[in-house]
Each structure stands twice: as C-alpha cells, then as structure tokens.
Coordinates of N, CA and C in Angstrom, one line a residue:
X11 N -35.7 35.5 70.5 CA -34.4 35.1 70.4 C -33.5 36.3 70.3
X12 N -33.9 37.3 69.5 CA -33.1 38.5 69.3 C -33.2 39.3 70.6
X13 N -34.3 39.3 71.3 CA -34.4 40.0 72.6 C -33.5 39.4 73.6
X14 N -33.5 38.1 73.7 CA -32.6 37.5 74.7 C -31.1 37.8 74.4
X15 N -30.8 37.8 73.1 CA -29.4 38.1 72.8 C -29.1 39.6 73.2
X16 N -30.0 40.5 73.0 CA -29.8 41.9 73.3 C -29.8 42.0 74.8
X17 N -30.6 41.3 75.6 CA -30.7 41.3 77.0 C -29.3 40.9 77.6
X18 N -28.8 39.8 77.0 CA -27.5 39.4 77.5 C -26.4 40.4 77.2
X19 N -26.5 41.1 76.1 CA -25.5 42.1 75.8 C -25.6 43.4 76.6
X20 N -26.9 43.9 76.8 CA -27.1 45.2 77.4 C -27.6 45.1 78.8
X21 N -28.1 44.0 79.2 CA -28.7 43.8 80.6 C -30.1 44.3 80.7
X22 N -30.7 44.7 79.6 CA -32.1 45.1 79.6 C -33.0 44.1 79.0
X23 N -34.1 43.9 79.7 CA -35.1 42.9 79.1 C -36.4 43.7 78.9
X24 N -36.7 44.0 77.7 CA -37.9 44.7 77.3 C -38.6 44.0 76.2
X25 N -39.9 43.8 76.3 CA -40.6 43.1 75.3 C -41.1 44.0 74.2
X26 N -40.8 45.3 74.3 CA -41.3 46.3 73.3 C -40.2 46.4 72.3
X27 N -40.4 45.8 71.2 CA -39.5 45.8 70.1 C -40.3 45.9 68.8
X28 N -39.8 46.5 67.8 CA -40.4 46.4 66.5 C -39.7 45.4 65.6
X29 N -40.4 44.9 64.7 CA -39.8 43.9 63.8 C -38.8 44.5 62.8
X30 N -38.9 45.8 62.7 CA -38.1 46.5 61.7 C -37.0 47.3 62.5
X31 N -35.8 47.3 62.0 CA -34.8 48.1 62.6 C -34.7 49.4 61.8
X32 N -34.3 50.5 62.6 CA -34.2 51.8 61.9 C -33.0 51.8 61.1
X33 N -33.1 52.5 59.9 CA -32.0 52.6 59.0 C -31.4 54.0 59.2
X34 N -30.2 54.3 58.8 CA -29.6 55.6 59.0 C -30.4 56.7 58.2
X35 N -31.0 56.3 57.1 CA -31.7 57.3 56.3 C -33.1 57.5 56.7
X36 N -33.6 56.8 57.7 CA -35.0 57.1 58.2 C -35.1 58.4 58.8
X37 N -36.2 59.1 58.6 CA -36.5 60.4 59.2 C -37.4 60.3 60.3
X38 N -37.1 60.9 61.5 CA -38.0 60.9 62.6 C -38.4 62.3 62.9
X39 N -39.7 62.6 62.9 CA -40.1 63.9 63.2 C -40.5 64.0 64.7
X40 N -40.0 65.0 65.3 CA -40.3 65.3 66.7 C -41.2 66.5 66.8
X41 N -42.3 66.4 67.3 CA -43.3 67.5 67.4 C -43.2 68.0 68.8
X42 N -43.0 69.3 69.0 CA -42.9 69.9 70.3 C -44.0 70.9 70.4
X43 N -44.2 71.5 71.6 CA -45.3 72.5 71.8 C -44.8 73.8 71.4
X44 N -43.8 74.0 70.6 CA -43.3 75.3 70.3 C -42.5 75.8 71.4
X45 N -42.8 77.0 71.8 CA -42.0 77.6 72.9 C -42.3 76.8 74.2
X46 N -41.4 77.0 75.1 CA -41.6 76.2 76.4 C -42.8 76.8 77.2
X47 N -42.8 76.5 78.4 CA -43.9 77.0 79.3 C -43.9 78.5 79.4
X48 N -45.0 79.1 79.2 CA -45.1 80.6 79.2 C -45.5 81.0 80.6
X49 N -45.1 82.1 81.0 CA -45.4 82.7 82.3 C -46.3 83.9 82.0
X50 N -47.4 84.0 82.7 CA -48.3 85.2 82.4 C -48.4 86.0 83.7
X51 N -48.3 87.3 83.5 CA -48.5 88.2 84.7 C -50.0 88.3 85.0
X52 N -50.3 88.7 86.2 CA -51.7 88.9 86.6 C -52.4 89.9 85.7
X53 N -51.6 91.0 85.3 CA -52.2 92.0 84.4 C -52.5 91.4 83.0
X54 N -51.6 90.5 82.5 CA -51.9 89.9 81.2 C -53.1 89.0 81.3
X55 N -53.2 88.2 82.4 CA -54.4 87.4 82.5 C -55.7 88.2 82.6
X56 N -55.7 89.3 83.3 CA -56.9 90.1 83.4 C -57.2 90.7 82.0
X57 N -56.2 91.2 81.3 CA -56.5 91.8 80.0 C -57.1 90.7 79.0
X58 N -56.6 89.5 79.0 CA -57.1 88.4 78.2 C -58.5 88.1 78.5
X59 N -58.8 88.0 79.8 CA -60.2 87.6 80.2 C -61.1 88.7 79.9
X60 N -60.7 90.0 80.1 CA -61.6 91.1 79.8 C -61.8 91.2 78.3
X61 N -60.8 90.9 77.5 CA -60.9 90.8 76.0 C -62.0 89.9 75.6
X62 N -62.1 88.7 76.3 CA -63.1 87.7 75.9 C -64.5 88.1 76.4
X63 N -64.6 89.1 77.3 CA -65.9 89.5 77.8 C -66.5 90.6 77.0
X64 N -65.8 91.1 76.0 CA -66.3 92.2 75.2 C -67.5 91.7 74.3
X65 N -68.4 92.6 74.0 CA -69.6 92.2 73.2 C -69.1 91.8 71.8
X66 N -69.7 90.7 71.3 CA -69.4 90.2 70.0 C -68.1 89.3 69.9
X67 N -67.4 89.1 71.1 CA -66.2 88.3 71.1 C -66.5 87.0 71.9
X68 N -66.1 85.9 71.3 CA -66.3 84.6 72.0 C -65.0 84.2 72.7
X69 N -65.1 83.5 73.8 CA -63.9 83.0 74.5 C -63.1 82.1 73.5
X70 N -63.7 81.3 72.7 CA -62.9 80.5 71.8 C -62.0 81.3 70.9
X71 N -62.5 82.4 70.4 CA -61.6 83.3 69.5 C -60.4 83.8 70.3
X72 N -60.6 84.2 71.5 CA -59.5 84.7 72.3 C -58.5 83.6 72.7
X73 N -59.1 82.4 73.0 CA -58.2 81.3 73.4 C -57.3 80.9 72.2
X74 N -57.9 80.9 71.0 CA -57.1 80.6 69.8 C -56.0 81.7 69.5
X75 N -56.5 83.0 69.6 CA -55.6 84.1 69.4 C -54.4 84.1 70.3
X76 N -54.6 83.7 71.5 CA -53.4 83.8 72.5 C -52.8 82.4 72.6
X77 N -53.3 81.4 72.0 CA -52.6 80.1 72.0 C -52.8 79.4 73.4
X78 N -53.9 79.6 74.0 CA -54.2 79.1 75.4 C -54.9 77.8 75.3
X79 N -55.0 77.1 76.4 CA -55.9 75.9 76.5 C -57.2 76.5 77.1
X80 N -58.3 75.9 76.8 CA -59.5 76.4 77.4 C -59.5 76.2 78.9
X81 N -58.9 75.2 79.4 CA -59.0 75.0 80.9 C -58.2 76.1 81.6
X82 N -57.1 76.6 81.0 CA -56.3 77.6 81.6 C -57.1 78.9 81.5
X83 N -57.7 79.2 80.4 CA -58.5 80.4 80.3 C -59.6 80.5 81.3
X84 N -60.4 79.4 81.4 CA -61.5 79.4 82.3 C -61.0 79.4 83.8
X85 N -59.8 78.9 84.1 CA -59.3 79.1 85.4 C -59.0 80.5 85.7
X86 N -58.4 81.2 84.7 CA -58.2 82.7 84.9 C -59.5 83.4 85.0
X87 N -60.5 83.1 84.2 CA -61.8 83.8 84.3 C -62.4 83.6 85.7
X88 N -62.3 82.4 86.2 CA -62.8 82.1 87.6 C -62.1 83.0 88.6
X89 N -60.8 83.1 88.4 CA -60.0 83.9 89.3 C -60.4 85.4 89.2
X90 N -60.6 85.9 88.0 CA -61.0 87.3 87.8 C -62.3 87.5 88.4
X91 N -63.3 86.6 88.2 CA -64.6 86.9 88.7 C -64.6 86.8 90.2
X92 N -63.7 86.1 90.9 CA -63.7 86.0 92.3 C -62.9 87.2 92.9
X93 N -62.2 87.9 92.0 CA -61.4 89.0 92.5 C -60.0 88.6 92.8
X94 N -59.6 87.4 92.5 CA -58.3 86.8 92.9 C -57.2 87.4 92.0
X95 N -57.4 88.0 90.9 CA -56.4 88.6 90.1 C -56.5 90.2 90.1
X96 N -57.1 90.7 91.1 CA -57.3 92.2 91.2 C -58.5 92.7 90.6
X97 N -58.8 93.9 90.7 CA -60.0 94.6 90.2 C -59.9 94.6 88.7
X98 N -61.1 94.4 88.1 CA -61.2 94.4 86.6 C -62.3 95.4 86.3
X99 N -62.0 96.4 85.4 CA -63.0 97.3 85.0 C -64.0 96.6 84.2
X100 N -65.2 96.4 84.7 CA -66.3 95.7 84.0 C -67.1 96.7 83.2
X101 N -67.4 96.4 81.9 CA -68.1 97.3 81.1 C -69.6 97.5 81.6
X102 N -70.1 98.7 81.6 CA -71.4 98.9 82.0 C -72.4 98.1 81.1
X103 N -73.4 97.6 81.6 CA -74.4 96.9 80.8 C -75.1 97.9 79.9
X104 N -75.4 97.5 78.7 CA -76.1 98.4 77.7 C -77.6 98.1 77.9
X105 N -78.3 99.2 78.1 CA -79.8 99.1 78.2 C -80.5 99.7 77.0
X106 N -81.6 99.2 76.7 CA -82.4 99.8 75.7 C -83.2 101.0 76.3
X107 N -83.4 102.0 75.5 CA -84.1 103.2 76.0 C -85.6 102.8 76.2
X108 N -86.2 103.3 77.3 CA -87.5 103.0 77.6 C -88.3 104.3 77.6
X109 N -89.5 104.3 76.9 CA -90.3 105.4 76.9 C -91.7 105.0 77.5
X110 N -92.2 105.8 78.4 CA -93.5 105.5 79.0 C -94.6 106.0 78.1
X111 N -95.5 105.1 77.8 CA -96.7 105.5 76.9 C -97.8 106.0 77.8
X112 N -98.6 106.9 77.3 CA -99.8 107.4 78.0 C -100.7 106.2 78.3
X113 N -101.3 106.3 79.5 CA -102.2 105.2 79.9 C -103.4 105.2 79.0
X114 N -103.8 104.1 78.5 CA -105.0 104.0 77.7 C -106.2 103.9 78.7
X115 N -107.3 104.5 78.4 CA -108.4 104.4 79.3 C -108.9 102.9 79.3
X116 N -109.2 102.5 80.5 CA -109.7 101.1 80.7 C -111.2 101.1 80.7
X117 N -111.8 100.4 79.8 CA -113.3 100.4 79.7 C -113.8 99.7 81.0
X118 N -114.9 100.2 81.5 CA -115.5 99.6 82.7 C -115.9 98.2 82.4
X119 N -115.7 97.4 83.4 CA -116.2 96.0 83.3 C -117.6 95.9 83.6
X120 N -118.3 95.1 82.8 CA -119.7 94.9 83.1 C -119.9 93.4 83.4
X121 N -120.9 93.1 84.1 CA -121.2 91.7 84.5 C -121.6 91.0 83.2
X122 N -121.2 89.7 83.1 CA -121.7 89.0 82.0 C -123.2 88.8 82.0
X123 N -123.7 88.8 80.8 CA -125.1 88.7 80.7 C -125.5 87.2 80.9
X124 N -126.5 87.0 81.8 CA -127.0 85.7 82.0 C -128.3 85.6 81.3
X125 N -128.4 84.6 80.4 CA -129.6 84.4 79.7 C -130.8 84.2 80.6
X126 N -131.9 84.9 80.4 CA -133.1 84.7 81.2 C -133.9 83.6 80.6
X127 N -134.2 82.6 81.3 CA -135.1 81.5 80.8 C -136.5 81.9 81.0
X128 N -137.3 81.6 80.0 CA -138.7 81.8 80.2 C -139.3 80.9 81.3
X129 N -140.3 81.4 81.9 CA -140.9 80.5 83.0 C -141.4 79.2 82.4
X130 N -141.4 78.2 83.3 CA -141.8 76.9 82.8 C -143.3 76.9 82.3
X131 N -143.5 76.1 81.3 CA -144.9 76.1 80.7 C -145.8 75.1 81.5
X132 N -145.1 74.1 82.1 CA -145.9 73.1 82.7 C -145.3 72.8 84.1
X133 N -146.1 72.6 85.1 CA -145.6 72.2 86.4 C -146.4 71.0 86.9
X134 N -145.7 69.9 87.3 CA -146.3 68.7 87.7 C -145.9 68.5 89.2
X135 N -146.9 68.3 90.1 CA -146.7 68.1 91.5 C -147.0 66.7 91.8
X136 N -146.0 65.9 92.3 CA -146.3 64.5 92.6 C -146.8 64.3 94.0
X137 N -147.4 63.2 94.3 CA -148.0 63.0 95.6 C -147.0 63.2 96.8
X138 N -145.7 62.9 96.5 CA -144.8 63.0 97.6 C -144.3 64.5 97.8
X139 N -144.8 65.4 97.0 CA -144.4 66.8 97.0 C -143.4 67.2 96.0
X140 N -142.8 66.3 95.3 CA -141.8 66.6 94.2 C -142.5 67.4 93.1
X141 N -141.8 68.5 92.7 CA -142.4 69.4 91.7 C -141.5 69.3 90.5
X142 N -142.1 69.0 89.3 CA -141.4 69.0 88.0 C -141.9 70.2 87.3
X143 N -140.9 71.0 86.9 CA -141.2 72.2 86.0 C -140.7 71.9 84.6
X144 N -141.5 71.9 83.6 CA -141.1 71.5 82.3 C -141.2 72.7 81.3
X145 N -140.2 72.8 80.5 CA -140.3 73.8 79.4 C -141.1 73.3 78.3
X146 N -141.4 74.2 77.4 CA -142.2 73.8 76.2 C -141.4 72.9 75.3
X147 N -140.0 72.9 75.3 CA -139.3 72.1 74.4 C -139.0 70.7 74.8
X148 N -139.6 70.2 76.0 CA -139.5 68.9 76.4 C -140.4 68.0 75.5
X149 N -139.8 67.0 74.9 CA -140.5 66.1 74.0 C -141.4 65.2 74.8
X150 N -142.5 64.7 74.1 CA -143.4 63.8 74.8 C -142.8 62.5 75.2
X151 N -141.8 62.0 74.3 CA -141.2 60.7 74.7 C -140.3 60.9 75.9
X152 N -139.6 62.0 76.0 CA -138.8 62.2 77.2 C -139.6 62.3 78.5
X153 N -140.8 63.0 78.4 CA -141.7 63.1 79.5 C -142.2 61.8 79.9
X154 N -142.6 60.9 79.0 CA -143.1 59.5 79.3 C -142.0 58.7 80.0
X155 N -140.7 58.8 79.6 CA -139.7 58.1 80.3 C -139.5 58.6 81.7
X156 N -139.5 59.9 81.9 CA -139.4 60.4 83.3 C -140.5 59.9 84.2
X157 N -141.7 60.0 83.7 CA -142.9 59.6 84.5 C -142.8 58.1 84.8
X158 N -142.4 57.3 83.8 CA -142.3 55.9 84.0 C -141.3 55.6 85.1
X159 N -140.2 56.3 85.2 CA -139.2 56.1 86.2 C -139.8 56.5 87.6
X160 N -140.5 57.6 87.6 CA -141.0 58.1 88.9 C -142.1 57.2 89.4
X161 N -142.9 56.6 88.5 CA -143.9 55.6 88.9 C -143.3 54.4 89.5
X162 N -142.1 54.0 89.0 CA -141.4 52.8 89.5 C -140.7 52.9 90.8
X163 N -140.6 54.1 91.3 CA -139.9 54.2 92.6 C -140.7 53.8 93.8

C-alpha cells in the first residue's frame, strides 16, 4: 500500500523497500577504496616485481606493502617475464661451492662364489634310461614316494 502511494507520487515502482524509514540522526558509513585508481609507470611495475623476486621476500609481502591486488601483481610479473615491460636485471643465481674429492680406489669385482655340491652318493638308472642322482640327505620316505610315482607311470 505504501509502495503504491509512493509510485503514484513519484512514478517509480520498486519492490525494494525496508520496513524502517531512515531518521535524520541515523549514521551511514560509506567505505571507499581510499585514493582513486592509481596509475603505475612501467619502471614502477618492474621495480615492484623485482622486489618480490629477491631472496627471502614473498610476493604476498610486496603486494601488501604496495596495496596491490594479487591479480594485478601477477599480471605485471607475467609481463616482466615475457619482456613486455622492458629488460629487468635478474639476480645471478647463487651456487654452492663444489670441491672435487680424490677418486677412491675401486676394489676389483670378483665373481660370486657358487657353492660346490658334493657328488651324488647314489645313482639309480631306470629301465627307460632315466637317471636319478640322490644326495645323502634324501630321506627314505621321500625316496619311497618318488619310486612309487615312477612305478605308476
């Protein structure tokens, strides 16, 4: 009802209304981004990106320090890496000092020792020519089972 009366008065029909009307002593806080849009020169962009590439410095620290958004910083970094913002003096990589040690003598390789088995103590020749060579540690029960199988063939 209130909306219809206002629509008739102002010509606007909007369903977005609050149940409460603002009073003159109400405080409204307007939050802005601070300064307006900043403009960065190519030299400033290069310096900021190079600052973040220094040892012990993280991009997040530099982004916070300069009040940037991470997407803007990484766009600049991509441009710097592709050469789009001009040449950037890249720090030389730090290498650890290397010293060559004297070569240690390599012992000659020897063939692995193959255990020599004692010759068979018993040799059984079957009628079909099959030869069984048995060591002394073959048990009598095992020999009986083998012979029973061979007889059954």
